[in-house]
CSV table of C-alpha atoms in Angstrom, one decimal:
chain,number,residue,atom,x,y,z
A,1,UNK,CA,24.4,-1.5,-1.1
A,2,UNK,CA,24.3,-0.3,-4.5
A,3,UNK,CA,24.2,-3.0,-7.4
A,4,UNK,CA,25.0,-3.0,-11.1
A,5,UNK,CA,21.6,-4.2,-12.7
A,6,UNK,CA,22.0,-5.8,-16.4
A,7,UNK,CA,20.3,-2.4,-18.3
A,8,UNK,CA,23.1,-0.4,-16.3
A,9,UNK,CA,21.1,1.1,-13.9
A,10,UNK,CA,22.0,0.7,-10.2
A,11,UNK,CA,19.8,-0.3,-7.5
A,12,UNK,CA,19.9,-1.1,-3.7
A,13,UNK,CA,20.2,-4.8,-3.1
A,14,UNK,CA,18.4,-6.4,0.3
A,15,UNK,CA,21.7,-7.4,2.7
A,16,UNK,CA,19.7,-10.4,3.7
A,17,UNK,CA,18.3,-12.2,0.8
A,18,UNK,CA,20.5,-10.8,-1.7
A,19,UNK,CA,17.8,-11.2,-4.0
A,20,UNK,CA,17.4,-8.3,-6.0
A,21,UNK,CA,13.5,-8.8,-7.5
A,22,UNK,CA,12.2,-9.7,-3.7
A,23,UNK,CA,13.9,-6.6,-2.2
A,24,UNK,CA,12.6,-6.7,1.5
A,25,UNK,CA,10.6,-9.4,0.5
A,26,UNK,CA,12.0,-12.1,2.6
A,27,UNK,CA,11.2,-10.5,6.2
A,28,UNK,CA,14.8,-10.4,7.6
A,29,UNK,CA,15.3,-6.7,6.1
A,30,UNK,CA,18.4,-5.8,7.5
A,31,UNK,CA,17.5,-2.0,7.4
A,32,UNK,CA,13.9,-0.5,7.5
A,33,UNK,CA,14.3,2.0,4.1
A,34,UNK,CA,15.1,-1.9,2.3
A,35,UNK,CA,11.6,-2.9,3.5
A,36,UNK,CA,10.2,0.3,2.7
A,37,UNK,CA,11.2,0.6,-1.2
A,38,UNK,CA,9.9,-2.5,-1.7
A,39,UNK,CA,6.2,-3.4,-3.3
A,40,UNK,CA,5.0,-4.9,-0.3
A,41,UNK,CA,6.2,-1.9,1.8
A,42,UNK,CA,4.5,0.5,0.0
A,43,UNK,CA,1.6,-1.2,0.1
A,44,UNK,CA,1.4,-1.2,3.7
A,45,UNK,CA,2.1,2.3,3.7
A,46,UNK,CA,-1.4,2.3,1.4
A,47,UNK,CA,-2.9,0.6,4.0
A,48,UNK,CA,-5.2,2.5,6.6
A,49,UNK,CA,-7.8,5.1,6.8
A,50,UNK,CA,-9.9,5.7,10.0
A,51,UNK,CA,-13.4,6.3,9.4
A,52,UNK,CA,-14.3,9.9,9.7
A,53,UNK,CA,-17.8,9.8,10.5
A,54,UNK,CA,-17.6,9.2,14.2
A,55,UNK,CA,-19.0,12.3,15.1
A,56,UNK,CA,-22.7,11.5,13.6
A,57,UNK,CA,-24.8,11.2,16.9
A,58,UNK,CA,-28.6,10.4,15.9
A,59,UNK,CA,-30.9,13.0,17.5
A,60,UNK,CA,-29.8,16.5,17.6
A,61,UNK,CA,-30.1,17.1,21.2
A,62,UNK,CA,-26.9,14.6,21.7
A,63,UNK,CA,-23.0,15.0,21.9
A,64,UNK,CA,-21.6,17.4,19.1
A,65,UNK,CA,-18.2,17.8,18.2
A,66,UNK,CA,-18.3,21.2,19.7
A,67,UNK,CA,-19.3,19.8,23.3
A,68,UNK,CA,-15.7,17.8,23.1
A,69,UNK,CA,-14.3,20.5,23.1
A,70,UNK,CA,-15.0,21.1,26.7
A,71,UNK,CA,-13.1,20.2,29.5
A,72,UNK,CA,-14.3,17.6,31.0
A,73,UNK,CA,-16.1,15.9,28.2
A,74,UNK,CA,-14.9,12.8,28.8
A,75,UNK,CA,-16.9,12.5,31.9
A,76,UNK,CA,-20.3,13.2,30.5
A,77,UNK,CA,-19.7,9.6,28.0
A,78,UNK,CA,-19.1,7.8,31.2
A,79,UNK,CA,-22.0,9.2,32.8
A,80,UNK,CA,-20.3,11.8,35.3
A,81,UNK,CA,-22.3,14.9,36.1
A,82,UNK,CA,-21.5,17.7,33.8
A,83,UNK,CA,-19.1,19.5,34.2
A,84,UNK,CA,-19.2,22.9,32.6
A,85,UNK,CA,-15.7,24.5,32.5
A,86,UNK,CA,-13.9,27.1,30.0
A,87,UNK,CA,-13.2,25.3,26.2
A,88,UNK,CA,-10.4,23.6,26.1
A,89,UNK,CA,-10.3,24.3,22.4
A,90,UNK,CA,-11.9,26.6,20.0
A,91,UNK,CA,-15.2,25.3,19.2
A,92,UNK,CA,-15.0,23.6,16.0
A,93,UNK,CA,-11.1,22.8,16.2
A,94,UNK,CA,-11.8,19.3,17.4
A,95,UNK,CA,-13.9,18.5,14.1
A,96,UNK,CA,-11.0,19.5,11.9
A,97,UNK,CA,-8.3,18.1,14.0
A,98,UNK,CA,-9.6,14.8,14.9
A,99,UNK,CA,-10.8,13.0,11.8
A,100,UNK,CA,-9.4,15.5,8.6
A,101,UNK,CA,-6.0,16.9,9.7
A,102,UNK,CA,-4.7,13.0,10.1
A,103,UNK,CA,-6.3,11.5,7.2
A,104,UNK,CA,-4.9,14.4,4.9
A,105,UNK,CA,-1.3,13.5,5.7
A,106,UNK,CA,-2.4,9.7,5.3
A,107,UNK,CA,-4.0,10.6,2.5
A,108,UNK,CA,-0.8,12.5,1.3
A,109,UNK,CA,1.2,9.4,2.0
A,110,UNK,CA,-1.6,6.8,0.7
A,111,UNK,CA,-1.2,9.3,-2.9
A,112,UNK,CA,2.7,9.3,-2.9
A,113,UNK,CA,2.8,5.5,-2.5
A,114,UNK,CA,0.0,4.6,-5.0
A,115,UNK,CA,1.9,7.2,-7.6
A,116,UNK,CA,4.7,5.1,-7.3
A,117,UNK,CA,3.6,1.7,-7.4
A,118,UNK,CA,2.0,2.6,-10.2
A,119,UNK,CA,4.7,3.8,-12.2
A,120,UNK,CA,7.4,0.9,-10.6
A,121,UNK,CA,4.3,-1.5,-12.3
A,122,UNK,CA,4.0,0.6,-16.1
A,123,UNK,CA,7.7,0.3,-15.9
A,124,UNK,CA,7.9,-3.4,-15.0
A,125,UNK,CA,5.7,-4.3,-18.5
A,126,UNK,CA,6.0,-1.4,-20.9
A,127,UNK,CA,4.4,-2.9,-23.7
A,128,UNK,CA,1.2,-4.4,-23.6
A,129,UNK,CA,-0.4,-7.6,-23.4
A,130,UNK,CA,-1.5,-9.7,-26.9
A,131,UNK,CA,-4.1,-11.3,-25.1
A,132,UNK,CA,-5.1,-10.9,-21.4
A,133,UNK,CA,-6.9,-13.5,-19.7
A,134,UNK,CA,-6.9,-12.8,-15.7
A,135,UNK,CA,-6.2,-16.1,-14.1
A,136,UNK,CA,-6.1,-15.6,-10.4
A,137,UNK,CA,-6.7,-11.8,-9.9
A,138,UNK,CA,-10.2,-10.3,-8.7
A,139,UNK,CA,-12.3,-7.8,-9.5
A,140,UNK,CA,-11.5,-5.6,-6.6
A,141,UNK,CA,-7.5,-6.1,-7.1
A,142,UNK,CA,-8.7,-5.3,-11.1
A,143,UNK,CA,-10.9,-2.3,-10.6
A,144,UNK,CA,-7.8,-0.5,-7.4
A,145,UNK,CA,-7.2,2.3,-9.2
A,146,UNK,CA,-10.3,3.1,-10.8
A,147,UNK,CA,-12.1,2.9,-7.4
A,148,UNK,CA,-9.3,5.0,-5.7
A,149,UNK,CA,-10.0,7.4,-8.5
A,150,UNK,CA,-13.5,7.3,-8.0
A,151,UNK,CA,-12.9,7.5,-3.8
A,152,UNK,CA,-10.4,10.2,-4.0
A,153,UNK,CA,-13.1,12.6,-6.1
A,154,UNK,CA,-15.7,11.4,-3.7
A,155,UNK,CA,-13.1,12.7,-0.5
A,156,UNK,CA,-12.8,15.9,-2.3
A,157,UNK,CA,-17.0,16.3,-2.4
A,158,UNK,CA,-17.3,14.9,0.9
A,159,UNK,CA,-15.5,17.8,2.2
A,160,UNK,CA,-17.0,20.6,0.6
A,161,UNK,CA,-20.3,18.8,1.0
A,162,UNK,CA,-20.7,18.2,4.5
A,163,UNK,CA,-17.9,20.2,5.9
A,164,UNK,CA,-17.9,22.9,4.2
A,165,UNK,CA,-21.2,22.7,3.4
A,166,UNK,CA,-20.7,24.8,0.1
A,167,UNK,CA,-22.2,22.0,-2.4
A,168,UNK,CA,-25.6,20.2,-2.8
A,169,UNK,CA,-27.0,22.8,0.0
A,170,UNK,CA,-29.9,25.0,-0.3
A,171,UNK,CA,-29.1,28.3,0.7
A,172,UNK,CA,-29.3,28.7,4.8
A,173,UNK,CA,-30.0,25.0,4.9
A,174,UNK,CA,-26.6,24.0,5.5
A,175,UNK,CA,-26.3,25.0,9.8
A,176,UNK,CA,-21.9,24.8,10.8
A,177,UNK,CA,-21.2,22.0,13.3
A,178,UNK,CA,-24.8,20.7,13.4
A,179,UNK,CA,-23.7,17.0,12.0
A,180,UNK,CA,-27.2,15.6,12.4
A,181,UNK,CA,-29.2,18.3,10.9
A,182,UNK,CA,-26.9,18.3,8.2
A,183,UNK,CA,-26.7,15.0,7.7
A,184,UNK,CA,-30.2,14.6,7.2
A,185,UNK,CA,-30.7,17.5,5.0
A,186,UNK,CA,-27.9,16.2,2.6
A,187,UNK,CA,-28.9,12.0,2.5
A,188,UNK,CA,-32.9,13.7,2.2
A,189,UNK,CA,-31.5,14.5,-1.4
A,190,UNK,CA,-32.1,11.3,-3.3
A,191,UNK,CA,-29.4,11.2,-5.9
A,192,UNK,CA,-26.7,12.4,-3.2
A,193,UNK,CA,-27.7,9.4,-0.9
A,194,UNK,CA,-27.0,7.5,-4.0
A,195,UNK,CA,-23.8,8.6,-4.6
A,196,UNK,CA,-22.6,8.1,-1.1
A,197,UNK,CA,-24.1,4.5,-1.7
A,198,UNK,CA,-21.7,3.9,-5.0
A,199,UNK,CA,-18.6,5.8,-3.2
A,200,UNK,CA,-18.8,3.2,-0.4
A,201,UNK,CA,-19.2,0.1,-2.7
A,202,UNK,CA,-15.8,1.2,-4.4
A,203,UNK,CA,-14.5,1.8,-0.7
A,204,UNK,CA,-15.7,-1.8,0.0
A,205,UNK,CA,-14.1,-3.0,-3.1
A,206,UNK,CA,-11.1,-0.5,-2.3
A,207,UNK,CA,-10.7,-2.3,1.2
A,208,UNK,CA,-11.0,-6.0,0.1
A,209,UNK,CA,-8.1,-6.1,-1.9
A,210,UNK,CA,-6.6,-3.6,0.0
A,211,UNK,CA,-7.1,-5.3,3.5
A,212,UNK,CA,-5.9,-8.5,2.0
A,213,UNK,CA,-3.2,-7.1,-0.1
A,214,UNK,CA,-1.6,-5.5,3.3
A,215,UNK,CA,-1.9,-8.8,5.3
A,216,UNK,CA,-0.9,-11.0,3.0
A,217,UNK,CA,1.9,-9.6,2.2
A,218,UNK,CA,3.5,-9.5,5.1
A,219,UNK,CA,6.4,-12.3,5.2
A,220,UNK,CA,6.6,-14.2,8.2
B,1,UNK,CA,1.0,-14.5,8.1
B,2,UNK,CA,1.8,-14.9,4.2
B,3,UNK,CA,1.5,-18.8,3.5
B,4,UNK,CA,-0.6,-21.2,2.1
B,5,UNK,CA,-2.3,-22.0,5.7
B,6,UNK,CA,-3.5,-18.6,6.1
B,7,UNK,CA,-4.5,-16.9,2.4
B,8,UNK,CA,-8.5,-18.4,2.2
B,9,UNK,CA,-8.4,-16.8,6.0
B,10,UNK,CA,-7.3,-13.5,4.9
B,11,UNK,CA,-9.4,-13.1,1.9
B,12,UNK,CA,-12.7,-13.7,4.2
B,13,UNK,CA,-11.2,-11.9,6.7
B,14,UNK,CA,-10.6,-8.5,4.4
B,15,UNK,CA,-13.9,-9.1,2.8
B,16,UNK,CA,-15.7,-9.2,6.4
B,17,UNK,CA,-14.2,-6.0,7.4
B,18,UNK,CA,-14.9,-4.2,3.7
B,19,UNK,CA,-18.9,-5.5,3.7
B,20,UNK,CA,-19.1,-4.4,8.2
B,21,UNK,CA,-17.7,-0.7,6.9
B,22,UNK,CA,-19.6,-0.6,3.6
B,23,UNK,CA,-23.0,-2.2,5.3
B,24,UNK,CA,-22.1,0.7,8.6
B,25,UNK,CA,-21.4,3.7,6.1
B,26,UNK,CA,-24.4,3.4,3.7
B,27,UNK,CA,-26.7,2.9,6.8
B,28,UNK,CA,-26.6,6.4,7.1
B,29,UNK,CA,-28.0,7.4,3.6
B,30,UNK,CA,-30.8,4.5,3.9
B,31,UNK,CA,-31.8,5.0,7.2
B,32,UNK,CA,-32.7,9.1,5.8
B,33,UNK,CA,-34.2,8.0,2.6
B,34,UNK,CA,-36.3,5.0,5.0
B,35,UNK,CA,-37.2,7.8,7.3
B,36,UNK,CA,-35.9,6.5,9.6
B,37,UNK,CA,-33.7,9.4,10.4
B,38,UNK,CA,-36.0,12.8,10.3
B,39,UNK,CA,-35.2,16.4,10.8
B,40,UNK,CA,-35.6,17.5,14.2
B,41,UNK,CA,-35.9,13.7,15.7
């Protein structure tokens, strides 16, 4: 229902709580898009990213991603004979597919959401402060976008580094869907194993106000 | 699960999961510079 705000500018206006600055806010949404436009919905929308490393096996002789894509491959993690049958998939489709193709669109809609949140909270305080003292806040919830920042160039290396395999690779060193060997030959570098060491400390800060921020506020 | 009740449990529980993926993803990078992950092992 569309409302005429005091600056003249009109706005949709939760049929429950009728309460224009907790839009959605009080749980009993009557539609799903009034929950969705609201802060708290877009920060679930934030919430969630799989980890994408689950194809690392740690000796080179085990599972890799291109065995999966044999029929039957389920059988051989619960210990069923082989069964050796005609690819189900192109090898190497599964390593794309499965952890990247997924977390892109999430990524796409973790982007979108944090865009606008952003500008809804530039908007909500244009000017700035006299004198900022943070009372209740945390570091994590201080430091979001500057480790999103950070994470989202480190998702961008991560990619070309070991899936692509066209950075921070000797020539011929980097071998296409051996994760182990690769693996090792990247972290043996000891200022990439550093990096990878910072980019998950701003994940873990990322994901502590993030984790929190998406359960908490949830009404109910 | 947003009240009063629940908030201290939320903040260890986010924090928990955050240090379990940071602790699980840099075990990867440490265990190669340890050695504890070779080439060819």
């Amino acid at each position: 229902m569309a409302t005429q705000l005091r600056d003249g500018k009109a706005a949709d206006r939760c049929q429950a709580c009728t309460r224009q600055e907790n839009l959605g806010a009080c749980g009993r949404a009557t539609r799903p898009w009034c929950w969705w436009g609201t802060v708290v919905g877009k920060k679930v929308v934030m919430g969630g990213h799989r980890p994408g490393a689950g194809w690392l096996r740690h000796r080179p002789h085990a599972r890799q991603p291109q065995d999966l894509s044999r029929r039957g491959g389920h059988r051989r993690l619960r210990g069923v004979p082989p069964h050796d049958g005609e690819p189900l998939f192109p090898p190497g489709l599964l390593l794309w597919v499965s952890p990247h193709r997924p977390a892109r669109l999430r990524r796409a809609a973790h982007h979108g959401r944090w865009s606008k949140l952003t500008r809804m909270n530039w908007t909500a305080r244009p000017q700035g402060y006299d004198t900022k003292r943070s009372v209740t806040t945390t570091y994590a919830a201080r430091t979001m976008r500057w480790s999103g920042v950070i994470l989202a160039l480190f998702i961008v290396y991560h990619l070309l580094h070991l899936t692509g395999g066209v950075v921070s690779f000797q020539p011929g060193e980097f071998v296409h869907l051996s994760v182990y060997h690769n693996v090792v030959a990247a972290f043996s570098v000891w200022y990439v194993a550093l990096f990878y060491i910072v980019a998950m400390a701003c994940l873990c800060l990322h994901l502590d106000h993030g984790i929190w921020s998406l359960l908490h506020g949830r009404s109910g | 699960m947003n009240n009063a009740r629940t908030t201290w449990a939320l903040q260890i529980v986010s924090r928990v999961v955050a240090l379990v993926m940071f602790v699980g993803f840099i075990s990867v990078p440490v265990s190669v510079q340890a050695g504890w992950l070779v080439k060819g092992g």
